[in-house]
mmCIF file of C-alpha atoms and ligand atoms in Angstrom:
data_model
loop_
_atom_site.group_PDB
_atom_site.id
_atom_site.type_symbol
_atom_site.label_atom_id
_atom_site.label_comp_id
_atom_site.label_asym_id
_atom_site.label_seq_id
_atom_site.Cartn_x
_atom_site.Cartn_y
_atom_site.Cartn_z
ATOM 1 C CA UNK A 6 -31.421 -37.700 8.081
ATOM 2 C CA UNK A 7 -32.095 -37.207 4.416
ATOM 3 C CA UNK A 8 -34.235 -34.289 4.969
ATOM 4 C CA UNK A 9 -31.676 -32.437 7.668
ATOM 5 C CA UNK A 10 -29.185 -32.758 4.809
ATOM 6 C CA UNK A 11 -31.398 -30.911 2.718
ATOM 7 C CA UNK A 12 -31.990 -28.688 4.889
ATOM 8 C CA UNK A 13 -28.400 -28.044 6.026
ATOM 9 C CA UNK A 14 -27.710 -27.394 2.327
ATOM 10 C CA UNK A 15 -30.187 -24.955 1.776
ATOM 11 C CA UNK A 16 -29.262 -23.194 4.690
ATOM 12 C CA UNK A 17 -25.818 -23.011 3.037
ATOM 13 C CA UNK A 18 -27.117 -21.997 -0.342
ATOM 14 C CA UNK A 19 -29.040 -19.353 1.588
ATOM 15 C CA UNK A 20 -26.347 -18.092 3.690
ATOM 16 C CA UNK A 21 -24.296 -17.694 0.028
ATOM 17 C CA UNK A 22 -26.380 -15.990 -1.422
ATOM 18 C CA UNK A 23 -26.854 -13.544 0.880
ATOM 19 C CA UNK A 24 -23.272 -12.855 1.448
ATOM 20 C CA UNK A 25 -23.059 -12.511 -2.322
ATOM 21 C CA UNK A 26 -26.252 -10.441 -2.437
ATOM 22 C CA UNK A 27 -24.069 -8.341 0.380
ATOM 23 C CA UNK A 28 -20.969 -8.204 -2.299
ATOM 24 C CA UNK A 29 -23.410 -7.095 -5.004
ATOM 25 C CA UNK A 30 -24.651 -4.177 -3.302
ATOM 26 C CA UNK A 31 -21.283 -3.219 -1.837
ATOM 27 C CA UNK A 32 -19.964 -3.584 -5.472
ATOM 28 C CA UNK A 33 -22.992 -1.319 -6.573
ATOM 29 C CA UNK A 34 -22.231 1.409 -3.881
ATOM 30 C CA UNK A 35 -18.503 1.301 -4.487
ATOM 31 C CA UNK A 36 -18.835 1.898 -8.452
ATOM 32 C CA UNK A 37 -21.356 4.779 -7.780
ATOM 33 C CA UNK A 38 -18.494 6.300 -5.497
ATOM 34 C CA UNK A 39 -16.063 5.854 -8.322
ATOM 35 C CA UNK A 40 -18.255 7.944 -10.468
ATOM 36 C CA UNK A 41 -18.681 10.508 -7.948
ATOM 37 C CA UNK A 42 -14.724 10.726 -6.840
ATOM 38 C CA UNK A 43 -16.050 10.002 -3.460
ATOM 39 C CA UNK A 44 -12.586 8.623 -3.013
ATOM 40 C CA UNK A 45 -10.005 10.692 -1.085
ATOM 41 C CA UNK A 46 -5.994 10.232 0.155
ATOM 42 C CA UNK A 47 -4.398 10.647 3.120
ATOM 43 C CA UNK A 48 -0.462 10.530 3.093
ATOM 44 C CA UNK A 49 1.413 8.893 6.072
ATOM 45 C CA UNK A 50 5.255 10.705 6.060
ATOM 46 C CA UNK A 51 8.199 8.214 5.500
ATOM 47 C CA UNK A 52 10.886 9.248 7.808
ATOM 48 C CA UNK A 53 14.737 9.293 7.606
ATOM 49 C CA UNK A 54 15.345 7.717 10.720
ATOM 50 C CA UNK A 55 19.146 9.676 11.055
ATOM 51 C CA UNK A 56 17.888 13.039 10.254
ATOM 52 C CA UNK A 57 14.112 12.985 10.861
ATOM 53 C CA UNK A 58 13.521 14.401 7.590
ATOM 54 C CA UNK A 59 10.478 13.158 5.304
ATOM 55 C CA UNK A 60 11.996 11.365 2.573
ATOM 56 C CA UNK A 61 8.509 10.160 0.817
ATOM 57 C CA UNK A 62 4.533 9.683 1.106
ATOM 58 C CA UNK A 63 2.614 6.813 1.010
ATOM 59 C CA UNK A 64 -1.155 7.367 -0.407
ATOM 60 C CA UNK A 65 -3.530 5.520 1.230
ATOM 61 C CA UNK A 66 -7.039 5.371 0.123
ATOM 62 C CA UNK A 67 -10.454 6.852 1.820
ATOM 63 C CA UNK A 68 -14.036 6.197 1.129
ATOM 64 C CA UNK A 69 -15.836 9.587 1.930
ATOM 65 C CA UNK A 70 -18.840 8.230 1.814
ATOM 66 C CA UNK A 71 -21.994 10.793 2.037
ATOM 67 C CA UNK A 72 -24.215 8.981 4.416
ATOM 68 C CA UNK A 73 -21.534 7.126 6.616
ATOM 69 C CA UNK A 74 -18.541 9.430 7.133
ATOM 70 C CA UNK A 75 -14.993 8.598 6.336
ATOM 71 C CA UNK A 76 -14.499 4.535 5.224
ATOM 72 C CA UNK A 77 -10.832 2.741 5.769
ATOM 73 C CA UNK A 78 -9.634 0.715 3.100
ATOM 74 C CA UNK A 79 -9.871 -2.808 5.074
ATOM 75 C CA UNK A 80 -13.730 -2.112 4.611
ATOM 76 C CA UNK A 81 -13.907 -2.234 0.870
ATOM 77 C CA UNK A 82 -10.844 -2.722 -0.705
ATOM 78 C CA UNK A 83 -10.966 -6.455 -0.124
ATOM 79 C CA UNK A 84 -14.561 -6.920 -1.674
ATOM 80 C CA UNK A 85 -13.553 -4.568 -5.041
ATOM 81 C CA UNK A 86 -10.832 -7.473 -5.307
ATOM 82 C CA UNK A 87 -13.375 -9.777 -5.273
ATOM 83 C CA UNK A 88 -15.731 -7.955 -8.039
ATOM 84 C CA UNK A 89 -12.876 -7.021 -10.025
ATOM 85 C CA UNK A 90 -13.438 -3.680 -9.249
ATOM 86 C CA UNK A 91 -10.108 -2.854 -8.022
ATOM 87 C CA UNK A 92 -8.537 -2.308 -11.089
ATOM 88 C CA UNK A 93 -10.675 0.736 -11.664
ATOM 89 C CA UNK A 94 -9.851 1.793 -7.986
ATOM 90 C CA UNK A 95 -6.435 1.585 -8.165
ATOM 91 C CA UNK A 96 -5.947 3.143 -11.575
ATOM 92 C CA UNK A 97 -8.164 6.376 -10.014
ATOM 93 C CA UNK A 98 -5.937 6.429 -6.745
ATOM 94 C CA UNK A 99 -2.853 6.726 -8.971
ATOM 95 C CA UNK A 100 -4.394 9.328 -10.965
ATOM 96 C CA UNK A 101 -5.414 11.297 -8.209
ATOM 97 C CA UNK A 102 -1.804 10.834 -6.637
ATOM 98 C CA UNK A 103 -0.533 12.462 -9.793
ATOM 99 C CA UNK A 104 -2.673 14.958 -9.999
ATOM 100 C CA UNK A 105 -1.771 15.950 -6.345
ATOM 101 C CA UNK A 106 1.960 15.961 -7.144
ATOM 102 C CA UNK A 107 1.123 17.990 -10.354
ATOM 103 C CA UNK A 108 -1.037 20.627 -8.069
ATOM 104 C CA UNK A 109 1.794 21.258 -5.376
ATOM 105 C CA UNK A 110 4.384 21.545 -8.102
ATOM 106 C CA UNK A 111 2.157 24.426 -9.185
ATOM 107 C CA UNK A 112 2.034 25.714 -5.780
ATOM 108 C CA UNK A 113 5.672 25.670 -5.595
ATOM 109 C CA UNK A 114 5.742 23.198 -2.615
ATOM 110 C CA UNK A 115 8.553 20.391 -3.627
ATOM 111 C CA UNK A 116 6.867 17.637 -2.804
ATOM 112 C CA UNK A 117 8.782 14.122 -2.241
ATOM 113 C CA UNK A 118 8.106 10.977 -4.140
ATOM 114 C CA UNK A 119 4.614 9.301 -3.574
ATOM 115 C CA UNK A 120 4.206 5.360 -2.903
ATOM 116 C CA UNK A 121 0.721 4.229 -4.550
ATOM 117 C CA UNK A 122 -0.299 0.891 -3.223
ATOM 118 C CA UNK A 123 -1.143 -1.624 -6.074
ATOM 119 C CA UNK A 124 -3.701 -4.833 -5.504
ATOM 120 C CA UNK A 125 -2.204 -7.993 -6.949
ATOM 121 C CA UNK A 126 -4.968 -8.377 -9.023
ATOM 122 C CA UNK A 127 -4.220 -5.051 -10.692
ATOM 123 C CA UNK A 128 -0.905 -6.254 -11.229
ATOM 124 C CA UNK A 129 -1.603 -9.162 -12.707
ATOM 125 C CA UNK A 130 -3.815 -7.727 -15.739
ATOM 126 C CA UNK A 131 -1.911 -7.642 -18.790
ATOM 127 C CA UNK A 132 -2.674 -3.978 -19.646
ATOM 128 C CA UNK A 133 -1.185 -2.535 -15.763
ATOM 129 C CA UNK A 134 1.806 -1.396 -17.239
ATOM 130 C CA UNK A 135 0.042 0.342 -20.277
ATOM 131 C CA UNK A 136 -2.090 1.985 -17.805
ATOM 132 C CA UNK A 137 0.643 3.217 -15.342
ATOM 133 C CA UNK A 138 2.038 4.919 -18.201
ATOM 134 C CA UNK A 139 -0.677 6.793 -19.784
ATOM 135 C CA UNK A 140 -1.968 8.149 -16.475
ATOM 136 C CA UNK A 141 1.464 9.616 -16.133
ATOM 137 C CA UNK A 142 1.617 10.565 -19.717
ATOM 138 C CA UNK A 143 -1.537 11.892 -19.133
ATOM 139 C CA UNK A 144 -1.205 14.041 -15.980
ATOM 140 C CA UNK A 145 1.908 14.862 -16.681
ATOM 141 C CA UNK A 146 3.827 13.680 -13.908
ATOM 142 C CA UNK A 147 7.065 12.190 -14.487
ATOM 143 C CA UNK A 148 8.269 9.096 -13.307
ATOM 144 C CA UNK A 149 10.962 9.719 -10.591
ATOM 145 C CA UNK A 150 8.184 11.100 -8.655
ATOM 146 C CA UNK A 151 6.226 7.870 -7.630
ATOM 147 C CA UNK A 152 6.683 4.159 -6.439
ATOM 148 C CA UNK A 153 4.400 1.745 -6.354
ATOM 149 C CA UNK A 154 4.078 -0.852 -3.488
ATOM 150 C CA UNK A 155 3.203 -4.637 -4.157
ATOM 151 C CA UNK A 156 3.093 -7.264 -0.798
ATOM 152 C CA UNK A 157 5.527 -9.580 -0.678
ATOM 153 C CA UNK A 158 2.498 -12.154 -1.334
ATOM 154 C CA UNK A 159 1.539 -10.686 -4.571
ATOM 155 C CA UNK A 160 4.568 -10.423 -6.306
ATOM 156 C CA UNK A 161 5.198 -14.081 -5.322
ATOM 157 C CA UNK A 162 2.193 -15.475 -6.971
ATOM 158 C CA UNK A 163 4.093 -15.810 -10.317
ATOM 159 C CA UNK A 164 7.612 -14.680 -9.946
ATOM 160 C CA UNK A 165 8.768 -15.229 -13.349
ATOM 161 C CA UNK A 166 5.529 -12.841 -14.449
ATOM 162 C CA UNK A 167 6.148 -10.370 -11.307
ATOM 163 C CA UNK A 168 9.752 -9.655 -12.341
ATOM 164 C CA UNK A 169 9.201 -9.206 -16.188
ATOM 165 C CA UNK A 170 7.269 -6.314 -14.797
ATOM 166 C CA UNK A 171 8.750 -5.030 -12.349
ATOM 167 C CA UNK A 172 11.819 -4.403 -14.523
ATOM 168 C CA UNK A 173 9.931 -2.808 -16.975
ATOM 169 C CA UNK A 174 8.382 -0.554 -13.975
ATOM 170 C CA UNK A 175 12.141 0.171 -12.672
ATOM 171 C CA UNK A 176 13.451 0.822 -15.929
ATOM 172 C CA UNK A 177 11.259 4.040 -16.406
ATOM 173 C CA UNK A 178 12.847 5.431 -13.367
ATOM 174 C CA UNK A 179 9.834 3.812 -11.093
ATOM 175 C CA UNK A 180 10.923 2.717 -7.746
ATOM 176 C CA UNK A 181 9.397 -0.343 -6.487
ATOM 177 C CA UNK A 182 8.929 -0.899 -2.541
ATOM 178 C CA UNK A 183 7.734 -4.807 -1.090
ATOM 179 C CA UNK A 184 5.314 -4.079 0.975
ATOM 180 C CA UNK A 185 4.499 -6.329 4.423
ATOM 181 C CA UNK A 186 7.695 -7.781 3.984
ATOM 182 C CA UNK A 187 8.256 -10.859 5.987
ATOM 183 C CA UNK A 188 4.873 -12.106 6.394
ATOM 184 C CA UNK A 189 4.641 -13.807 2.916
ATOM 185 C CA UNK A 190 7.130 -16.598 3.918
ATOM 186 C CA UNK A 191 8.615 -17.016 0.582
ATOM 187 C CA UNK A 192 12.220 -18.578 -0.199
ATOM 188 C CA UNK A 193 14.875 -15.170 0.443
ATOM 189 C CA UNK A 194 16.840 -16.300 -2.541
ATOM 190 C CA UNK A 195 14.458 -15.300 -4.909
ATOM 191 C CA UNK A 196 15.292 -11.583 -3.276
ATOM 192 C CA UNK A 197 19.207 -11.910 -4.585
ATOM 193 C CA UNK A 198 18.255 -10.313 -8.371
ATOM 194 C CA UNK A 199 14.706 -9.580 -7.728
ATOM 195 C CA UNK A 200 13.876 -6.174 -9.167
ATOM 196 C CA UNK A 201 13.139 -3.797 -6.157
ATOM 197 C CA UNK A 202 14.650 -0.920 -4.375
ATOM 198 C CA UNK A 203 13.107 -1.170 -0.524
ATOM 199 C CA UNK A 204 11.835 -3.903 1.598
ATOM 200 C CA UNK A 205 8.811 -2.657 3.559
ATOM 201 C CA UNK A 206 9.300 -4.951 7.088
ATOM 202 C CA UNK A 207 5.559 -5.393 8.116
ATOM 203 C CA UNK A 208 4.574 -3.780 11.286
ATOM 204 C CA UNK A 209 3.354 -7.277 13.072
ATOM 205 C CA UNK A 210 7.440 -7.540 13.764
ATOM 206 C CA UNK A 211 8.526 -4.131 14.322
ATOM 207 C CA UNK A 212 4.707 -4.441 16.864
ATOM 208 C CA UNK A 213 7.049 -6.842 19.092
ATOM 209 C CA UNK A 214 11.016 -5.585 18.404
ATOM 210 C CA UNK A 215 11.177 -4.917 22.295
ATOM 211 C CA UNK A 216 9.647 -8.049 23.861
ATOM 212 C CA UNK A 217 10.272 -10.834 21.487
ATOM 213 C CA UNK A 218 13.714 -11.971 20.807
ATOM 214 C CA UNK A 219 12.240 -14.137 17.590
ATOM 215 C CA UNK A 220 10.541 -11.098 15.878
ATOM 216 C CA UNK A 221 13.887 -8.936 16.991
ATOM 217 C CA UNK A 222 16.098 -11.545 15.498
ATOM 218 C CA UNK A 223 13.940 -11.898 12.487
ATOM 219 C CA UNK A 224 14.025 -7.764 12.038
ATOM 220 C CA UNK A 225 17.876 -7.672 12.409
ATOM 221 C CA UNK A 226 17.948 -10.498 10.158
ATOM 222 C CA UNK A 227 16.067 -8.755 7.311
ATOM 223 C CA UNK A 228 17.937 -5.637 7.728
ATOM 224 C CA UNK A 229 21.345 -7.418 7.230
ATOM 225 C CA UNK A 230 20.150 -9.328 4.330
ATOM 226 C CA UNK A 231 18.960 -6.132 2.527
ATOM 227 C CA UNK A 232 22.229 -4.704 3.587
ATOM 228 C CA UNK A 233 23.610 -7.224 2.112
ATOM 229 C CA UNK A 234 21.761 -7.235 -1.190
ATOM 230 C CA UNK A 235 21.559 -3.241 -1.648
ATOM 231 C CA UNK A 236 18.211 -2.422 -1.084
ATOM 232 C CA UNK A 237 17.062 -0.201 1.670
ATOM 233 C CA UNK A 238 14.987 -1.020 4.334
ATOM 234 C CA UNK A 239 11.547 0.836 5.239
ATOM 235 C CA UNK A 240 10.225 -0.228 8.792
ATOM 236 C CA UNK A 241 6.141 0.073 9.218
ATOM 237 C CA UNK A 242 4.077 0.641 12.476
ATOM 238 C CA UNK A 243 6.148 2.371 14.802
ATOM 239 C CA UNK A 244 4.397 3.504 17.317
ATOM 240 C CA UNK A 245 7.063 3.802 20.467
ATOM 241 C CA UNK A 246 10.863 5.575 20.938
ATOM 242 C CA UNK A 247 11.815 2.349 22.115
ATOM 243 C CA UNK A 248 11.025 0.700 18.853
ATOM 244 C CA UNK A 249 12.703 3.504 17.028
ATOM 245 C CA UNK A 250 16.380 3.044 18.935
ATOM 246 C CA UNK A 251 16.072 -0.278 18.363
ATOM 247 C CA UNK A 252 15.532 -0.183 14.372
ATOM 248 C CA UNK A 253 18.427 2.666 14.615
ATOM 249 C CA UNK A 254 20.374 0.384 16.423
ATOM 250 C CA UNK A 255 19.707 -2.613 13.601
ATOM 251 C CA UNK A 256 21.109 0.267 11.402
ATOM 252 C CA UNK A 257 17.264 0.537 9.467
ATOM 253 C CA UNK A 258 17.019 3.561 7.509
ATOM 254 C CA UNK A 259 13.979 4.136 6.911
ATOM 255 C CA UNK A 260 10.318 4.138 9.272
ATOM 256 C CA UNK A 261 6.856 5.187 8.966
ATOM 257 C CA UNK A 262 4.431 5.010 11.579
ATOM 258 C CA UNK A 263 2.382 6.824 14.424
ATOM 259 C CA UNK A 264 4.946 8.001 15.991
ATOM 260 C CA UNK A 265 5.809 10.514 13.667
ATOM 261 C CA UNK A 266 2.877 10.905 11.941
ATOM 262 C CA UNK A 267 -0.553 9.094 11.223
ATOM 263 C CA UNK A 268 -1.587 9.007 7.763
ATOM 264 C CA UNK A 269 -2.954 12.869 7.029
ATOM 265 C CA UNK A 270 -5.710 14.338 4.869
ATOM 266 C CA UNK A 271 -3.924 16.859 1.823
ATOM 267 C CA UNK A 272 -4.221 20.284 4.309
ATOM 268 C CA UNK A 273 -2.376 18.160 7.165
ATOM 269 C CA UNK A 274 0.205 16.658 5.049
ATOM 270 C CA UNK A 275 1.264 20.406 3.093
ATOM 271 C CA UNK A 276 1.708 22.560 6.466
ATOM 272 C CA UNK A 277 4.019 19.206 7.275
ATOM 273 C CA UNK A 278 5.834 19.200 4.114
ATOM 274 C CA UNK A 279 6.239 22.764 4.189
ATOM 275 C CA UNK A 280 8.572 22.813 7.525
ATOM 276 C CA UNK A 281 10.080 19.815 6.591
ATOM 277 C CA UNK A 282 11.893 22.229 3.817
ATOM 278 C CA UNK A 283 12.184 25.242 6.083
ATOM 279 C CA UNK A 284 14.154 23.030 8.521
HETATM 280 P P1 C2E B 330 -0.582 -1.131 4.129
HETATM 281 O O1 C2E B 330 -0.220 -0.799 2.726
HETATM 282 O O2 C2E B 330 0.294 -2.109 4.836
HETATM 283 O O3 C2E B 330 -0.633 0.268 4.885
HETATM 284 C C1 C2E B 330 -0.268 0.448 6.249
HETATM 285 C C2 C2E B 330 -1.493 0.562 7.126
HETATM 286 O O4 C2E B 330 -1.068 0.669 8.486
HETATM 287 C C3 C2E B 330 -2.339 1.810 6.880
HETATM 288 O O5 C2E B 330 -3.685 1.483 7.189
HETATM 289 C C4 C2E B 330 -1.788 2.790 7.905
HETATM 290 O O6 C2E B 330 -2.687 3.808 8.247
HETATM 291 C C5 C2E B 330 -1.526 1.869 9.061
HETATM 292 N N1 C2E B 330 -0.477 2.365 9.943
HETATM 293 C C6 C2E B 330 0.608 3.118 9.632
HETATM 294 N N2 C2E B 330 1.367 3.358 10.724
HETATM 295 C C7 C2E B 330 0.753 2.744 11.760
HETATM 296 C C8 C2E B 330 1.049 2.631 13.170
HETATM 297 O O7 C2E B 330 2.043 3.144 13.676
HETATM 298 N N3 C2E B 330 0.169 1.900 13.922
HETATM 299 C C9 C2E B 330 -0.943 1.312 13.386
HETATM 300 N N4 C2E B 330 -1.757 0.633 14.199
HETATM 301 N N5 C2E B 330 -1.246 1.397 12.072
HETATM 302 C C10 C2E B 330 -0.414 2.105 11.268
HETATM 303 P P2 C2E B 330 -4.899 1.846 6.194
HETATM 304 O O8 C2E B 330 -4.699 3.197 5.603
HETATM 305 O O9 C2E B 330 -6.161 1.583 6.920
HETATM 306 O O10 C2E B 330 -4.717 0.802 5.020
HETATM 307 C C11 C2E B 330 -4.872 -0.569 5.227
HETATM 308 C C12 C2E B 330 -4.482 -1.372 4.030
HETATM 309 O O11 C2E B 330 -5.392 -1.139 2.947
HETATM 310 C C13 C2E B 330 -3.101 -1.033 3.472
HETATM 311 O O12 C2E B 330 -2.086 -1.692 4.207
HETATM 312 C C14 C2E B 330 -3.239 -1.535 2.043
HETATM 313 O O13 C2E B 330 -3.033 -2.924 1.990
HETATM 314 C C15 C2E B 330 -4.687 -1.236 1.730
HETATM 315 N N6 C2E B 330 -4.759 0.039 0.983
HETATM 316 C C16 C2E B 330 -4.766 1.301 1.457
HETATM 317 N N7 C2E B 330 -4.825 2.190 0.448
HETATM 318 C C17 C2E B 330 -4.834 1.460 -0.701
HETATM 319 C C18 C2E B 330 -4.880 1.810 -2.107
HETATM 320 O O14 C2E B 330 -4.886 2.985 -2.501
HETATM 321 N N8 C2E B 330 -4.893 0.761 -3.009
HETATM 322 C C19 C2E B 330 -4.856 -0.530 -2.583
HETATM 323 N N9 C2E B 330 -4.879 -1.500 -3.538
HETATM 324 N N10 C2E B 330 -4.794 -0.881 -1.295
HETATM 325 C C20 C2E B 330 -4.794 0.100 -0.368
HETATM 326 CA CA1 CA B 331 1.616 -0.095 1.708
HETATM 327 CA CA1 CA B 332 2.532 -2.497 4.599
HETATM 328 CA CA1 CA B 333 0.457 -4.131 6.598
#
């Protein structure tokens, strides 16, 4: 028995170490993309549900990696969290947002605010708000002209911490979204003087508006609450009309999803914002 126990544990120590051995080289391969802006956006529409009308982008991040095509975030953004490397990452993605809303300015195209998706851990280092303002300093870019998303589940990891900052964010003129809204669990009370301007309900309850009466209730519920509290309301995911008349119905203002648009590399995303002023 002695020896199976030793051998059990090595087999663990083994199976470690090659995951981390896995991390490592992912970690390698990630900072070499960093240094060759192998990193791209796409930008998924957010859509006045009323009118139709864009009303905002959301960047979302894109490995273009040369040997294996086009990476989605769920592939390496939660291993840079775990190296630390996401810091880096994220500060790049909101530099390269600015300098895309810096570019169509000069092209004359008016383009709408841009949501820039922040990692907790990013948040949580004590320089992040430093940082956010030098890269607009830097580029330019003032600061009407982004938001920044933060899950639910971040921003309740230290709330006393998260809304220090997030005033300071919202102060500048910054507007800050909650993003996944719903699944983090946490106490709603918190939400009375919490400083944010949209709740972001998370697609796995708009997925099942039309079929389950919890995750319907739970949606109308939000709604109401950030009726009731002044904050708008974003929902995420839609995919069907059905959901759509049913969020209109709830009196949501706000959706994103597939069935308006996917999520669309910078060509896409300008012939789209272009007839959304022409309309
Ligand atoms: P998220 O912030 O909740 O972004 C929404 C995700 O849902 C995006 O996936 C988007 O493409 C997808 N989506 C939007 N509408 C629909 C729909 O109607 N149906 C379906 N099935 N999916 C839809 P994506 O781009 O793969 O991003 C996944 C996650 O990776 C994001 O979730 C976010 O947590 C993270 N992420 C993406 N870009 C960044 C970034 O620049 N920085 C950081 N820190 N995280 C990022
Ligand atoms: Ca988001
Ligand atoms: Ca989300
Ligand atoms: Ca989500």
């Amino acid at each position: 028995a002695k020896e199976n126990q030793g051998n059990t544990y090595e087999f663990y120590n083994y199976k470690m170490s090659e995951q981390m051995d896995k991390n490592i080289e992912i970690e390698h391969k990630l900072k070499h993309a960093l240094e060759k802006r192998e990193f791209i956006l796409h930008y998924q529409p957010k859509v006045d549900i009323k009118t139709n009308k864009i009303t905002g982008l959301e960047a979302l991040v894109r490995w273009k990696c040369p040997e294996k095509g086009l990476i989605y975030p769920n592939n390496f953004i939660p291993v840079a969290e775990e190296t630390g490397l996401i810091k880096k990452l994220d500060e790049h993605i909101l530099e390269l947002s600015c300098l895309q809303i810096k570019e169509w300015i000069n092209e004359g195209l008016n383009p709408p605010n841009i949501s820039i998706n922040i990692s907790g851990k990013t948040f949580y280092e004590n320089d992040f708000l430093d940082r956010l303002e030098s890269i607009l300093e830097d580029t330019e870019v003032s600061y009407e002209s982004i938001s920044i998303e933060i899950t639910e589940t971040a921003a309740m990891k230290d709330k006393k911490y998260t809304y220090k900052i997030l005033e300071q964010i919202r102060s500048k003129g910054i507007k800050i979204l909650l993003d996944d809204f719903g699944k983090g669990y946490s106490s709603l009370s918190y939400l009375k003087d919490f400083p944010i301007d949209v709740l972001k309900i998370d697609k796995s309850f708009v997925d099942n508006i039309c079929y389950n009466n919890i995750d319907s209730s739970i949606t109308r519920a939000i709604i109401d609450m950030a009726k009731a509290l002044k904050l708008k309301v974003l929902a995420e995911g839609v995919e069907t009309e059905e959901q759509l008349r049913l969020l209109d119905n709830f009196s949501c203002e706000e959706y994103q999803g597939y069935l308006f648009s996917k999520p669309l590399p910078v060509e896409k995303i300008e012939i789209m914002l272009t007839k959304n002023t022409e309309k």
